[in-house]
Each structure stands twice: as structure tokens, then as C-alpha cells.
Amino acid sequence: MTAVSIQRLSRAFGNEWAVQELDLEIASGEMIALLGPSGCGKTTTLRMITGLLRPTSGDLLFDGMSVVNIPTERRGAALIFQEHLLFPTMTVAQNVGFGLKMAGVNKAEILSRVNEMLDRVELSGFGNRKAHELSGGQRQRVALARGLVTRPKVLLLDEPLANLDANLRITMRQLIRSIQRELGTTAIFVTHDQEEAVMLADRIVLMFDGKLQQVGPPDEFYRHPRTAGVAKFFRSQNFLSGTRRGNIVATGAGDLVVSDTVIDTGDGPVIITARPETLRLSSGLNEQNSLAASVITSIYMGTHTQLIVQLQDAVWHVQAPPSTAVKEGDQIFVELPKSEIWIIEDEPESFALASALNDE
Amino acid sequence: MTLSSNQQSLKKMVKGRGLAERHPLNWTRWITVGVIWIVVVLPLTALFLRSFAFRWLFPDILPGQWGLRAWDYTFGESSRVIEALLNSIGVALLVTMLAMIVGLPTARALGMHDFRGKKVVEWILLTPIIVPVLVAVMGIHIVFIKLRLTGTIWGVALAHLIPATPYFVLVMSSVFANYSPALEETARSLGANKFRVFRYVTFPAISSGLLGASLFTFLISWSQYVTTLLIGSGTFVTLPLVLFPFLGGGNAAVGSAITLIFVAPAILVLVLTSRSLGRGSTVMGGFGKI
Amino acid sequence: MKLDRYSLKERLKIPLMVFPSMAVIVLLFGGGLVFGLLQSVGYLPVAGLTDFTFSHYVNVLTDPTFLRSLWVTFRIAFIVTLLSTIIAVGMAFVLREQFPGSRISTFVFQIPLPVPHLVAASAVILLFAQSGLISRIAVAIGFIDAPSGFPVLINDKLGVGITLSFVWKEVPFIGLVVLAVLQSVGPKYEELARTLGANKRQRLQYVLLPLIMPGLLSTWIIVFAFTFANFEIPLLLGQTFPQTLPVQAFQEFQKPELTSRPIGMAIATVIAAITIVLLVAYRRLARYSRA
């Protein structure tokens, strides 16, 4: 069942589009990551969903009903702020119970629901503390409990883990994920960290410059990026232009066989990509999909060795086993497994230009 | 992915200042703005009209005849306004200078160091701000007579220092609290001597705060009435002392003219410092003394 | 011993920095309070008074005139604080948002702050005297037809003129404190409350008022103390009887016969005692709101 439906949602500030024609259907109980670099419009989208910001055009539906004209306070979209904002004048229990009090719920019920929620976020017994007596992680858990206690139609989280240190981030991720699953809450969270998006979300929504780039489950972004920009955001720089004829792509470095499941682009110029961690070093050109390359740099990384190699006119990254003993200037052969090659949709000409500019 | 700078500034706009959205003028805002302008501008306008009115009979809303008689009298010999004006300026400058000399080191200590007895120092500074200065000046009057300080600019300046010093110190200590000593240390490590460190590092960093604090310290002295009345013993007169009799039933036109002279520096100071007012709330601590 | 000299210099650094201003305040202000206290208990060698006595306090505290003055002073300070707060908070809530003319209006709002109290009194006389500008406007509109038809607002029984002058001065003071708090808090807490279902009234009651309360309480104390102790406004705009405490103290003090000085000083000491209570309350609040 669709819980939240975003239809051609747009927002302009002055003459600039912050969000342009965003379309998205979110299923009930789903966890969505709105991912993108800072300034891409993800926070604007979140604020439009809460109602704190009016869209310039487009529609927004909760459970099939348009909520564009319903004010924030009656919309039922709870927002967890990045700054783990707690009301400084209230205790933890008063903070968590705030939404219930506003709704006129009686005191006894507030108390029991607050305590139940504090249990869930592992803060039982903290009810009488003040905000300033809590650590960053505890504050964020209180904020989470406060957002969830009213059973919102959708829970929105704005960079919820950005201000926490690395270890805390991992435990908080697990906590957020498990509570969201247990309660079956529909949730959208904003992040600029692709790793966080991958670990938390059922589906990722990637935005650049106010526009939707790709929507799908996390592994799609690694294995089947739609554009070079998407691949780059997920830390892959490996692109090679060639000419496709059926399942064969002829590149300057040699012919490559691609899988039948790769998207149908028709014959003609294409750009192929393959992730660094799927590449293998092979013994020679006689093996399928092996290309000759020369090593630019080899960096030992502990768990693997990162090779930067020249592949014709392109620079590729290869994640080789840690024991790989190659050095600068060595000639090697890189195998691109057939099933790991993907064709991206960028226009080859514009891509060549853009990548030349970007790599500077 | 390169981002246009427009997108960046947009983000700042959206994230940082949700309320920076401009609102239209609804009726609440119209009424508030209207009340503010009328309540502030009307009194000043009335003073202005009265000082230039030659004849203003009841119930005319505007004067029937205009004239400079009140201003002529104000700047004439017999009103003592010129003498009082010079005294006011002189004593206010003297007070500001003295407050700066005795106050700057303390302000720096309070703003940049933690030390034993800091609480006591803060108490001592706060006391003259809340406990009326009048009480202390009445008490010390007899000592000033003995020391032959009554009726002199020095005596009056010392009396004005009571409200001026704590105010100056408290404002400047918050200026120093926002100032990082790392800059000074860097300058020292690069071979600057103490004087050069002050001249090129410390002074530029605190100068705008210092200017604001000094201007308001000037105003505190400028607006003192009862302290000057008591310690000046009638021989040392300042502007408010000359003004007072005109308000209690004297010539209203002359009273208005002197009031306008009396209010001018206050408005000038506000124009010069309005930027720092809203944020630096400490600057406001002394307003009740004006 | 070089080491010792350095550490001595270090140890003396802060006391030397603090000394000048402390000397000024302790000698002039503290000294003044002590001399005042001595005079109030009858120690005034110049007038030949050297006997310690509490009789002046007894006389003052049992004098109906004093008690009426005390009541008048309290009443005025209380009304001024209350009125100023209501107006100031309302205006601060409007002025914190941006709308056409909000910046210049905020500037105009601040104008009374640095303006001397005497100027406020001067303007109130021009506007609110029976033949003042407001009275003339009332005639023009047709509400009244002679100055005598206009209510007595200067030197009046209720202290309307006094209250108006003080409110004119104190509204921007309180308003700017509230405005500063509201601006430093920003819109986040309200947005948060909205997403949790709080309507406009609830946001005001449960979010904004608690946030501005600590600042407001300490500002109340300052405003109350200022109004309580001001001299020139009640002298100019108040009744001749009963006067406010500072006026009464000063006039007793100024009487030609030196023997009435102790009475003036006793009244002044009472004023000081009341404000010291306020000072302690202020410090308590400052500590409380920081915690």
C-alpha cells in the first residue's frame, strides 16, 4: 500500500529550482534514504513533506489524500532534526510526551506511552533528566522516541547521525532500523553519506541539483548505476567508451562481451563501467574480457591493494588482493567479468567532455 | 558533481533561516509598525515644533506663528546653555577616559581569564547597576565637601564614574570573551613586541566593541541629573540641570529646544551602533542608567 | 631567584588588572554606602552628631508619609514593569519576522533606549499636559472643547505621566532582550513543535514563553530596580504629596538644617536594602538560567 505519494513536486527560491518535478511512491512501512550532495534539494523535499515549506507546484498525498493544504501541525509527519533538538525547558519525559500533550491525550496514557517508548530507545529511567544532562547519542534517542510516540504517518529524519561520532553512528543506525521495523513506521531520512543510505534504507532516492537521478534498492546503485554521476557518487571512476554491436562492445583496448541482462541501448557508441571490487587481474589477453593496462600507482590498504591503472585513454581503479605485488609502470591484464559490466545512459560525447572536466 | 554557488547559497537560505522568509504586511504588523512610529516620532516632532513656535495657541494643532526666539534665547548668555553644554561634553569625555583607564584591564581579566574571586568581582560590578547610585552619592557628599571636590568637574566626574565604570567593564568583558588570545600568541611568536601586538592585533579586534562601550559610557555621564545636582553644588551645571527648570513650568519653547540638544547625541550614538545592539545584549545593561 | 620573581609577577597579574576598577567602585560606591549608613544612624561629626541611634529608622518606618511614599513607589514600579513587559513581548514577537519595513521599524523601536529619562519626561509634558498636543487633537476630533475637559495626566494622583515616560523608555529595553533571545533560538523549536502537532497557541504557551522566561525575569528585576530608584521623572511629573521614595529621601537630605540629613539617609538606606534584595534575586536567576 502506498503511504506517501509525491507527484511532480517542485520548489523554487527566486529563479532557482531547489527541487524539480520529483516523483516518488513510498510503500507503507518502507524506509527510504534521500541521498545526495549538500544543496541537492533533499532537505527542501523533507521540509515540503512536513509542510514547513510550501511546494511551488506538484502534489503530495498521504494514504491517497492530498495534504498540501493541511498545515504541519495536523499533517502527522514527525521530523527529527539534525541537531538532536530537545526543548531545553523540559525534562526527557516531557520532551517525549510533547506530541501527546498537544493532542490532548490524558496524563496517565501519556505516562505509559512515554515510558514504553523510552524503553524501546533504551533510556528507561532517564525521564526526569534535563536535555543538557544527556550525551549526543542519548539526545538523539530522545528525539527519536519523541517523534515516534505519536505514531506519525511518516517519520522524517534530517541527517540524524551527522553529529554523532563513528561508533555511536553504528549503534544508532541499528536502533533506528530495528525500531522502525518493529513499529512498521514509514520513514524517510536525508543523508549525504552513501554508506549510511546503503545500510539503512530499503530503497535509495538519489538527487543531484534538485533532480531525481535514480531510485532503487541499494545494490542497484553499485551494480547498475544509471549515469556516470551516480557511479561516481558511489565511488566508482571506471568508465570506458566503446561501440556496441549486440552483446559485444568494441573498445580501444579490446572487445568485451556483456551479459544479456544489461540494459538495451541499441547498437552504437556506449560507455561501459565496472566496479573496482569486481575486477580481477588475469594472466593474459587470451582470457575473456581481459584488457591490457599499465600501473600508475599501487597503494597497500590492508584489506586490499588499490591499483590505479591506465586503460587506453581512461584511468581505472582496481581493487586487487592485498598480496598483489605490482609496481608503478608494470604492464598487467585486467579482467572485467561479463556479469559485472554495465552500460550507463550518458551520451558518449557529452560524457567525454564532462569527464575530462571533472578529472582535472 | 560540481555544485553551482547558487545552489549552495540556496541551501544556506533554506536550512539556516527558516524565518528569513519575508512575510507580507498583515494587520498585526501594520498596527505594531504604526504604533512604534507614532510613539517614537510624535514626541520628537512635538519637541521640534514647540522649539520653533513663536505663538501656539490652544487648540491649534500646528503653531500659528513660527520664530527662532526660543533658540536665540537658548544660545544666549543668560540661559547658561553654552556653558552647560561645554561642561556636559567635558565631564562626559573625562568620565569615558577614566572608565577606560580603570576598566579595560579588569574587562580583559574577566573576559579572558578564570581566577579566584571572579565571582566577587562580578558581584561588585553588578551592585552599582542595580542599587541606586543616588544613595551612594548622598552618602559620599560630605566627604567630597571635605575634599573640596563639590562644584568641580573632577568631583562630578568621580560621581559619574560610579554608574559608568561597572557598565563599561561588563560590556568590554563580553567583547574580550569573544576574542581569541591565539592571535596575540601568534603575533608574539612572530616577533612582535607588546606594543605592536596591542597596536596591530588586540586593538583592531576589540575596536568596534570599544567604540560602542565608550559611546554608551559617554551617554551615561551625559544623562546624569541628580548626581550632578548634588556634587555640582549649583556652581557646576550640565545640560540636564539647565533643562530641568524649563520643564517644571518654565518656558516650554526653550525647554523643547534644550531637550533637542540634549537628545541629539543619544540618537547619533544609536545610529552609529544600531548594528551591534540586537545581538550584543550586554551593551544594553546600562540603559536604565541613562 | 629568577623563578620566584616570574611567578610573583604571574600571581600579581590578575589582581593588578582587577584593582583599578575595584578601587573606584569600592571607594566611591561602597564608601558612599558606608558613609550613608553611618549618617543614617546619627553619626555626622560635621553637624555635631556623634551618637549612634536607630531613632531615625524608627521615625521613618513609622511615619505614614514614608509608608505612603513606599506604596506609591512600589505601585508605579510594578505597573511600569507589567505594562512594559506586555507591550514589549508582543512587539518583539512581531518584529522578529521579516516583512516590508521590519528593519527600519526595529531601528525606530530602539530609539528610546539611549534617550535620557528627562527627555521622555519633557515629551510627555508636551503631549499629555491639559493644553498639550493630544488634548488639541482631542479638540479637533471633537471629544472635548476646552483644556479642562482633558484628564489631568501630569502631576496626577495615579502617576499616569510618570508611567507613560517610564514605559516609553523600558519597552525597547525589554523588547530587545526578548528579541535577542528569539533570534538566538531561531525558528527550529517552533518547527519542531509544529511537526509534533502543536498549534499556534500551544507553541507560544509551551515552547516560546518558557524559552524567553529566564531572560524576561532578570530583565524584570533590572527594570523594577531602575524605575524604583529613578529620581527626575517622579520629581518632574509626580504629585507634591506623596512623592516617591528617592524624591523624598533627596528632599529630606537637602533641607538646610543638617539634622534632617540622617532622615534622608535612612530613607535612602531603605531604598538600597530593597534593591539589594532584588540584586540577590537577579544573581540567583542568572545562576538558575545558566544551569
PDB file of C-alpha atoms in Angstrom, chain A residues 55-260:
ATOM      1  CA  PRO A  55       5.742  23.472  -2.737  1.00  0.00           C
ATOM      2  CA  THR A  56       5.740  25.773  -5.745  1.00  0.00           C
ATOM      3  CA  SER A  57       3.878  23.122  -7.698  1.00  0.00           C
ATOM      4  CA  GLY A  58       3.057  19.439  -7.608  1.00  0.00           C
ATOM      5  CA  ASP A  59       1.115  17.321  -5.159  1.00  0.00           C
ATOM      6  CA  LEU A  60       1.759  15.320  -2.037  1.00  0.00           C
ATOM      7  CA  LEU A  61      -0.527  12.538  -0.818  1.00  0.00           C
ATOM      8  CA  PHE A  62      -0.598  10.670   2.489  1.00  0.00           C
ATOM      9  CA  ASP A  63      -2.664   7.453   2.233  1.00  0.00           C
ATOM     10  CA  GLY A  64      -4.130   8.706  -1.005  1.00  0.00           C
ATOM     11  CA  MET A  65      -5.235  12.097   0.385  1.00  0.00           C
ATOM     12  CA  SER A  66      -3.623  15.334  -0.716  1.00  0.00           C
ATOM     13  CA  VAL A  67      -2.022  17.080   2.277  1.00  0.00           C
ATOM     14  CA  VAL A  68      -0.603  20.137   0.514  1.00  0.00           C
ATOM     15  CA  ASN A  69      -3.192  22.379   2.157  1.00  0.00           C
ATOM     16  CA  ILE A  70      -3.019  20.722   5.571  1.00  0.00           C
ATOM     17  CA  PRO A  71      -0.788  22.650   7.992  1.00  0.00           C
ATOM     18  CA  THR A  72       2.230  20.942   9.536  1.00  0.00           C
ATOM     19  CA  GLU A  73       0.657  20.528  12.962  1.00  0.00           C
ATOM     20  CA  ARG A  74      -2.235  18.475  11.585  1.00  0.00           C
ATOM     21  CA  ARG A  75      -0.301  16.542   8.978  1.00  0.00           C
ATOM     22  CA  GLY A  76       1.223  13.815  11.145  1.00  0.00           C
ATOM     23  CA  ALA A  77       4.699  13.992   9.663  1.00  0.00           C
ATOM     24  CA  ALA A  78       7.201  13.971  12.527  1.00  0.00           C
ATOM     25  CA  LEU A  79      10.605  15.472  11.812  1.00  0.00           C
ATOM     26  CA  ILE A  80      13.816  14.535  13.622  1.00  0.00           C
ATOM     27  CA  PHE A  81      16.263  17.412  13.287  1.00  0.00           C
ATOM     28  CA  GLN A  82      19.943  17.011  12.626  1.00  0.00           C
ATOM     29  CA  GLU A  83      20.871  18.954  15.773  1.00  0.00           C
ATOM     30  CA  HIS A  84      19.033  16.437  18.016  1.00  0.00           C
ATOM     31  CA  LEU A  85      16.985  19.348  19.186  1.00  0.00           C
ATOM     32  CA  LEU A  86      15.345  18.852  22.580  1.00  0.00           C
ATOM     33  CA  PHE A  87      13.197  21.501  24.245  1.00  0.00           C
ATOM     34  CA  PRO A  88      15.679  22.856  26.796  1.00  0.00           C
ATOM     35  CA  THR A  89      12.974  23.865  29.264  1.00  0.00           C
ATOM     36  CA  MET A  90      11.544  20.357  29.564  1.00  0.00           C
ATOM     37  CA  THR A  91      12.629  17.033  31.036  1.00  0.00           C
ATOM     38  CA  VAL A  92      13.219  13.985  28.872  1.00  0.00           C
ATOM     39  CA  ALA A  93       9.747  12.637  29.679  1.00  0.00           C
ATOM     40  CA  GLN A  94       8.111  15.993  28.898  1.00  0.00           C
ATOM     41  CA  ASN A  95      10.014  16.117  25.616  1.00  0.00           C
ATOM     42  CA  VAL A  96       8.887  12.644  24.593  1.00  0.00           C
ATOM     43  CA  GLY A  97       5.322  13.285  25.687  1.00  0.00           C
ATOM     44  CA  PHE A  98       5.086  16.678  23.966  1.00  0.00           C
ATOM     45  CA  GLY A  99       3.205  15.494  20.897  1.00  0.00           C
ATOM     46  CA  LEU A 100       0.696  13.527  23.016  1.00  0.00           C
ATOM     47  CA  LYS A 101       0.116  16.507  25.286  1.00  0.00           C
ATOM     48  CA  MET A 102      -0.545  18.715  22.272  1.00  0.00           C
ATOM     49  CA  ALA A 103      -3.062  16.163  21.045  1.00  0.00           C
ATOM     50  CA  GLY A 104      -4.865  16.313  24.394  1.00  0.00           C
ATOM     51  CA  VAL A 105      -4.117  12.740  25.471  1.00  0.00           C
ATOM     52  CA  ASN A 106      -4.747  12.204  29.190  1.00  0.00           C
ATOM     53  CA  LYS A 107      -1.866  12.194  31.655  1.00  0.00           C
ATOM     54  CA  ALA A 108      -1.959   8.513  32.578  1.00  0.00           C
ATOM     55  CA  GLU A 109      -1.815   7.420  28.967  1.00  0.00           C
ATOM     56  CA  ILE A 110       0.960   9.897  28.183  1.00  0.00           C
ATOM     57  CA  LEU A 111       2.974   8.482  31.071  1.00  0.00           C
ATOM     58  CA  SER A 112       2.604   4.876  29.986  1.00  0.00           C
ATOM     59  CA  ARG A 113       3.284   5.555  26.317  1.00  0.00           C
ATOM     60  CA  VAL A 114       6.303   7.717  27.145  1.00  0.00           C
ATOM     61  CA  ASN A 115       7.737   5.011  29.384  1.00  0.00           C
ATOM     62  CA  GLU A 116       7.137   2.354  26.770  1.00  0.00           C
ATOM     63  CA  MET A 117       8.895   4.458  24.155  1.00  0.00           C
ATOM     64  CA  LEU A 118      11.801   5.259  26.492  1.00  0.00           C
ATOM     65  CA  ASP A 119      12.207   1.504  26.994  1.00  0.00           C
ATOM     66  CA  ARG A 120      12.406   0.983  23.275  1.00  0.00           C
ATOM     67  CA  VAL A 121      15.195   3.541  22.871  1.00  0.00           C
ATOM     68  CA  GLU A 122      16.951   2.033  25.906  1.00  0.00           C
ATOM     69  CA  LEU A 123      16.536   5.117  28.066  1.00  0.00           C
ATOM     70  CA  SER A 124      14.272   3.805  30.828  1.00  0.00           C
ATOM     71  CA  GLY A 125      14.849   5.760  33.995  1.00  0.00           C
ATOM     72  CA  PHE A 126      16.025   8.896  32.167  1.00  0.00           C
ATOM     73  CA  GLY A 127      12.599  10.514  32.222  1.00  0.00           C
ATOM     74  CA  ASN A 128      13.383  13.164  34.818  1.00  0.00           C
ATOM     75  CA  ARG A 129      16.671  14.337  33.345  1.00  0.00           C
ATOM     76  CA  LYS A 130      17.022  17.632  31.532  1.00  0.00           C
ATOM     77  CA  ALA A 131      18.245  17.860  27.963  1.00  0.00           C
ATOM     78  CA  HIS A 132      21.624  19.320  28.909  1.00  0.00           C
ATOM     79  CA  GLU A 133      22.389  16.316  31.129  1.00  0.00           C
ATOM     80  CA  LEU A 134      22.375  13.932  28.169  1.00  0.00           C
ATOM     81  CA  SER A 135      25.086  12.931  25.710  1.00  0.00           C
ATOM     82  CA  GLY A 136      24.675  13.456  21.985  1.00  0.00           C
ATOM     83  CA  GLY A 137      23.584   9.876  21.370  1.00  0.00           C
ATOM     84  CA  GLN A 138      21.086   9.959  24.233  1.00  0.00           C
ATOM     85  CA  ARG A 139      19.626  13.204  22.937  1.00  0.00           C
ATOM     86  CA  GLN A 140      19.135  11.690  19.538  1.00  0.00           C
ATOM     87  CA  ARG A 141      17.391   8.701  21.069  1.00  0.00           C
ATOM     88  CA  VAL A 142      15.064  11.008  22.988  1.00  0.00           C
ATOM     89  CA  ALA A 143      14.346  12.882  19.754  1.00  0.00           C
ATOM     90  CA  LEU A 144      13.580   9.574  18.058  1.00  0.00           C
ATOM     91  CA  ALA A 145      11.254   8.495  20.862  1.00  0.00           C
ATOM     92  CA  ARG A 146       9.509  11.878  20.759  1.00  0.00           C
ATOM     93  CA  GLY A 147       8.966  11.579  17.015  1.00  0.00           C
ATOM     94  CA  LEU A 148       7.618   8.045  17.206  1.00  0.00           C
ATOM     95  CA  VAL A 149       5.397   8.213  20.289  1.00  0.00           C
ATOM     96  CA  THR A 150       2.552   9.899  18.411  1.00  0.00           C
ATOM     97  CA  ARG A 151       2.570   7.152  15.762  1.00  0.00           C
ATOM     98  CA  PRO A 152       3.153   9.574  12.873  1.00  0.00           C
ATOM     99  CA  LYS A 153       2.008   8.716   9.357  1.00  0.00           C
ATOM    100  CA  VAL A 154       5.578   9.240   8.249  1.00  0.00           C
ATOM    101  CA  LEU A 155       8.781   9.754  10.203  1.00  0.00           C
ATOM    102  CA  LEU A 156      11.284  12.133   8.655  1.00  0.00           C
ATOM    103  CA  LEU A 157      14.902  12.221   9.723  1.00  0.00           C
ATOM    104  CA  ASP A 158      17.190  15.048   8.616  1.00  0.00           C
ATOM    105  CA  GLU A 159      20.782  13.776   8.686  1.00  0.00           C
ATOM    106  CA  PRO A 160      20.016  12.064  12.003  1.00  0.00           C
ATOM    107  CA  LEU A 161      23.503  10.703  12.555  1.00  0.00           C
ATOM    108  CA  ALA A 162      25.614  13.547  11.181  1.00  0.00           C
ATOM    109  CA  ASN A 163      26.571  14.991  14.575  1.00  0.00           C
ATOM    110  CA  LEU A 164      27.499  11.694  16.220  1.00  0.00           C
ATOM    111  CA  ASP A 165      30.908  10.044  16.375  1.00  0.00           C
ATOM    112  CA  ALA A 166      31.664   6.970  14.280  1.00  0.00           C
ATOM    113  CA  ASN A 167      30.941   4.247  16.877  1.00  0.00           C
ATOM    114  CA  LEU A 168      27.750   5.834  18.073  1.00  0.00           C
ATOM    115  CA  ARG A 169      26.588   6.163  14.498  1.00  0.00           C
ATOM    116  CA  ILE A 170      26.710   2.410  14.026  1.00  0.00           C
ATOM    117  CA  THR A 171      24.665   1.606  17.162  1.00  0.00           C
ATOM    118  CA  MET A 172      22.177   4.373  16.355  1.00  0.00           C
ATOM    119  CA  ARG A 173      21.744   3.027  12.827  1.00  0.00           C
ATOM    120  CA  GLN A 174      20.826  -0.376  14.183  1.00  0.00           C
ATOM    121  CA  LEU A 175      18.494   1.114  16.766  1.00  0.00           C
ATOM    122  CA  ILE A 176      16.675   3.316  14.258  1.00  0.00           C
ATOM    123  CA  ARG A 177      16.342   0.435  11.827  1.00  0.00           C
ATOM    124  CA  SER A 178      15.045  -2.077  14.387  1.00  0.00           C
ATOM    125  CA  ILE A 179      12.512   0.296  15.968  1.00  0.00           C
ATOM    126  CA  GLN A 180      11.262   1.420  12.574  1.00  0.00           C
ATOM    127  CA  ARG A 181      10.767  -2.221  11.556  1.00  0.00           C
ATOM    128  CA  GLU A 182       9.077  -3.181  14.840  1.00  0.00           C
ATOM    129  CA  LEU A 183       6.613  -0.326  14.670  1.00  0.00           C
ATOM    130  CA  GLY A 184       6.185  -0.580  10.929  1.00  0.00           C
ATOM    131  CA  THR A 185       6.599   3.177  10.567  1.00  0.00           C
ATOM    132  CA  THR A 186       7.043   4.629   7.116  1.00  0.00           C
ATOM    133  CA  ALA A 187      10.276   6.613   7.255  1.00  0.00           C
ATOM    134  CA  ILE A 188      12.313   8.915   5.058  1.00  0.00           C
ATOM    135  CA  PHE A 189      15.751  10.015   6.046  1.00  0.00           C
ATOM    136  CA  VAL A 190      18.070  12.510   4.450  1.00  0.00           C
ATOM    137  CA  THR A 191      21.780  11.830   4.211  1.00  0.00           C
ATOM    138  CA  HIS A 192      24.804  12.764   2.143  1.00  0.00           C
ATOM    139  CA  ASP A 193      26.617   9.589   3.186  1.00  0.00           C
ATOM    140  CA  GLN A 194      26.078   6.785   0.646  1.00  0.00           C
ATOM    141  CA  GLU A 195      27.302   4.158   3.097  1.00  0.00           C
ATOM    142  CA  GLU A 196      24.651   5.170   5.624  1.00  0.00           C
ATOM    143  CA  ALA A 197      21.969   5.116   2.927  1.00  0.00           C
ATOM    144  CA  VAL A 198      23.015   1.639   1.831  1.00  0.00           C
ATOM    145  CA  MET A 199      22.972   0.230   5.347  1.00  0.00           C
ATOM    146  CA  LEU A 200      19.664   1.726   6.492  1.00  0.00           C
ATOM    147  CA  ALA A 201      17.356   2.037   3.533  1.00  0.00           C
ATOM    148  CA  ASP A 202      15.038  -0.328   1.718  1.00  0.00           C
ATOM    149  CA  ARG A 203      15.309   1.973  -1.249  1.00  0.00           C
ATOM    150  CA  ILE A 204      17.578   4.895  -2.045  1.00  0.00           C
ATOM    151  CA  VAL A 205      16.465   8.054  -3.828  1.00  0.00           C
ATOM    152  CA  LEU A 206      19.473   9.843  -5.273  1.00  0.00           C
ATOM    153  CA  MET A 207      19.170  13.548  -6.128  1.00  0.00           C
ATOM    154  CA  PHE A 208      21.552  15.963  -7.810  1.00  0.00           C
ATOM    155  CA  ASP A 209      20.794  19.650  -8.294  1.00  0.00           C
ATOM    156  CA  GLY A 210      17.140  19.298  -7.388  1.00  0.00           C
ATOM    157  CA  LYS A 211      16.522  16.458  -9.808  1.00  0.00           C
ATOM    158  CA  LEU A 212      15.946  12.793  -9.243  1.00  0.00           C
ATOM    159  CA  GLN A 213      18.809  10.665 -10.592  1.00  0.00           C
ATOM    160  CA  GLN A 214      17.933   7.112  -9.664  1.00  0.00           C
ATOM    161  CA  VAL A 215      15.574   5.214  -7.362  1.00  0.00           C
ATOM    162  CA  GLY A 216      16.016   1.644  -6.269  1.00  0.00           C
ATOM    163  CA  PRO A 217      17.368  -0.834  -3.749  1.00  0.00           C
ATOM    164  CA  PRO A 218      20.934  -0.113  -2.601  1.00  0.00           C
ATOM    165  CA  ASP A 219      22.745  -2.747  -4.678  1.00  0.00           C
ATOM    166  CA  GLU A 220      21.351  -1.252  -7.900  1.00  0.00           C
ATOM    167  CA  PHE A 221      23.421   1.867  -7.275  1.00  0.00           C
ATOM    168  CA  TYR A 222      26.585  -0.205  -7.203  1.00  0.00           C
ATOM    169  CA  ARG A 223      25.889  -2.692  -9.933  1.00  0.00           C
ATOM    170  CA  HIS A 224      23.602  -0.786 -12.253  1.00  0.00           C
ATOM    171  CA  PRO A 225      24.220   2.969 -11.990  1.00  0.00           C
ATOM    172  CA  ARG A 226      22.096   4.891 -14.436  1.00  0.00           C
ATOM    173  CA  THR A 227      24.657   7.613 -15.159  1.00  0.00           C
ATOM    174  CA  ALA A 228      28.343   8.315 -14.627  1.00  0.00           C
ATOM    175  CA  GLY A 229      27.373  10.816 -11.949  1.00  0.00           C
ATOM    176  CA  VAL A 230      25.556   8.120  -9.982  1.00  0.00           C
ATOM    177  CA  ALA A 231      28.515   5.755 -10.313  1.00  0.00           C
ATOM    178  CA  LYS A 232      30.903   8.469  -9.198  1.00  0.00           C
ATOM    179  CA  PHE A 233      28.764   9.300  -6.161  1.00  0.00           C
ATOM    180  CA  PHE A 234      29.107   5.630  -5.222  1.00  0.00           C
ATOM    181  CA  ARG A 235      32.867   5.911  -5.610  1.00  0.00           C
ATOM    182  CA  SER A 236      33.461   4.330  -8.964  1.00  0.00           C
ATOM    183  CA  GLN A 237      35.546   6.167 -11.553  1.00  0.00           C
ATOM    184  CA  ASN A 238      35.807   3.351 -14.075  1.00  0.00           C
ATOM    185  CA  PHE A 239      34.395   4.381 -17.450  1.00  0.00           C
ATOM    186  CA  LEU A 240      35.376   3.310 -20.932  1.00  0.00           C
ATOM    187  CA  SER A 241      33.782   4.348 -24.207  1.00  0.00           C
ATOM    188  CA  GLY A 242      33.209   1.857 -26.996  1.00  0.00           C
ATOM    189  CA  THR A 243      30.878   0.783 -29.761  1.00  0.00           C
ATOM    190  CA  ARG A 244      28.175  -1.771 -29.119  1.00  0.00           C
ATOM    191  CA  ARG A 245      27.107  -4.417 -31.519  1.00  0.00           C
ATOM    192  CA  GLY A 246      24.731  -6.905 -29.910  1.00  0.00           C
ATOM    193  CA  ASN A 247      26.431  -8.321 -26.850  1.00  0.00           C
ATOM    194  CA  ILE A 248      29.883  -7.159 -27.897  1.00  0.00           C
ATOM    195  CA  VAL A 249      31.323  -3.755 -27.051  1.00  0.00           C
ATOM    196  CA  ALA A 250      34.409  -2.864 -29.022  1.00  0.00           C
ATOM    197  CA  THR A 251      36.720  -0.542 -27.081  1.00  0.00           C
ATOM    198  CA  GLY A 252      40.131   0.825 -27.986  1.00  0.00           C
ATOM    199  CA  ALA A 253      41.665  -1.680 -25.589  1.00  0.00           C
ATOM    200  CA  GLY A 254      39.887  -4.710 -26.995  1.00  0.00           C
ATOM    201  CA  ASP A 255      36.459  -6.322 -27.321  1.00  0.00           C
ATOM    202  CA  LEU A 256      34.254  -7.010 -24.299  1.00  0.00           C
ATOM    203  CA  VAL A 257      31.371  -9.447 -24.040  1.00  0.00           C
ATOM    204  CA  VAL A 258      28.461  -8.120 -21.969  1.00  0.00           C
ATOM    205  CA  SER A 259      25.683 -10.074 -20.312  1.00  0.00           C
ATOM    206  CA  ASP A 260      22.223 -10.483 -21.841  1.00  0.00           C
TER     207      ASP A 260
END
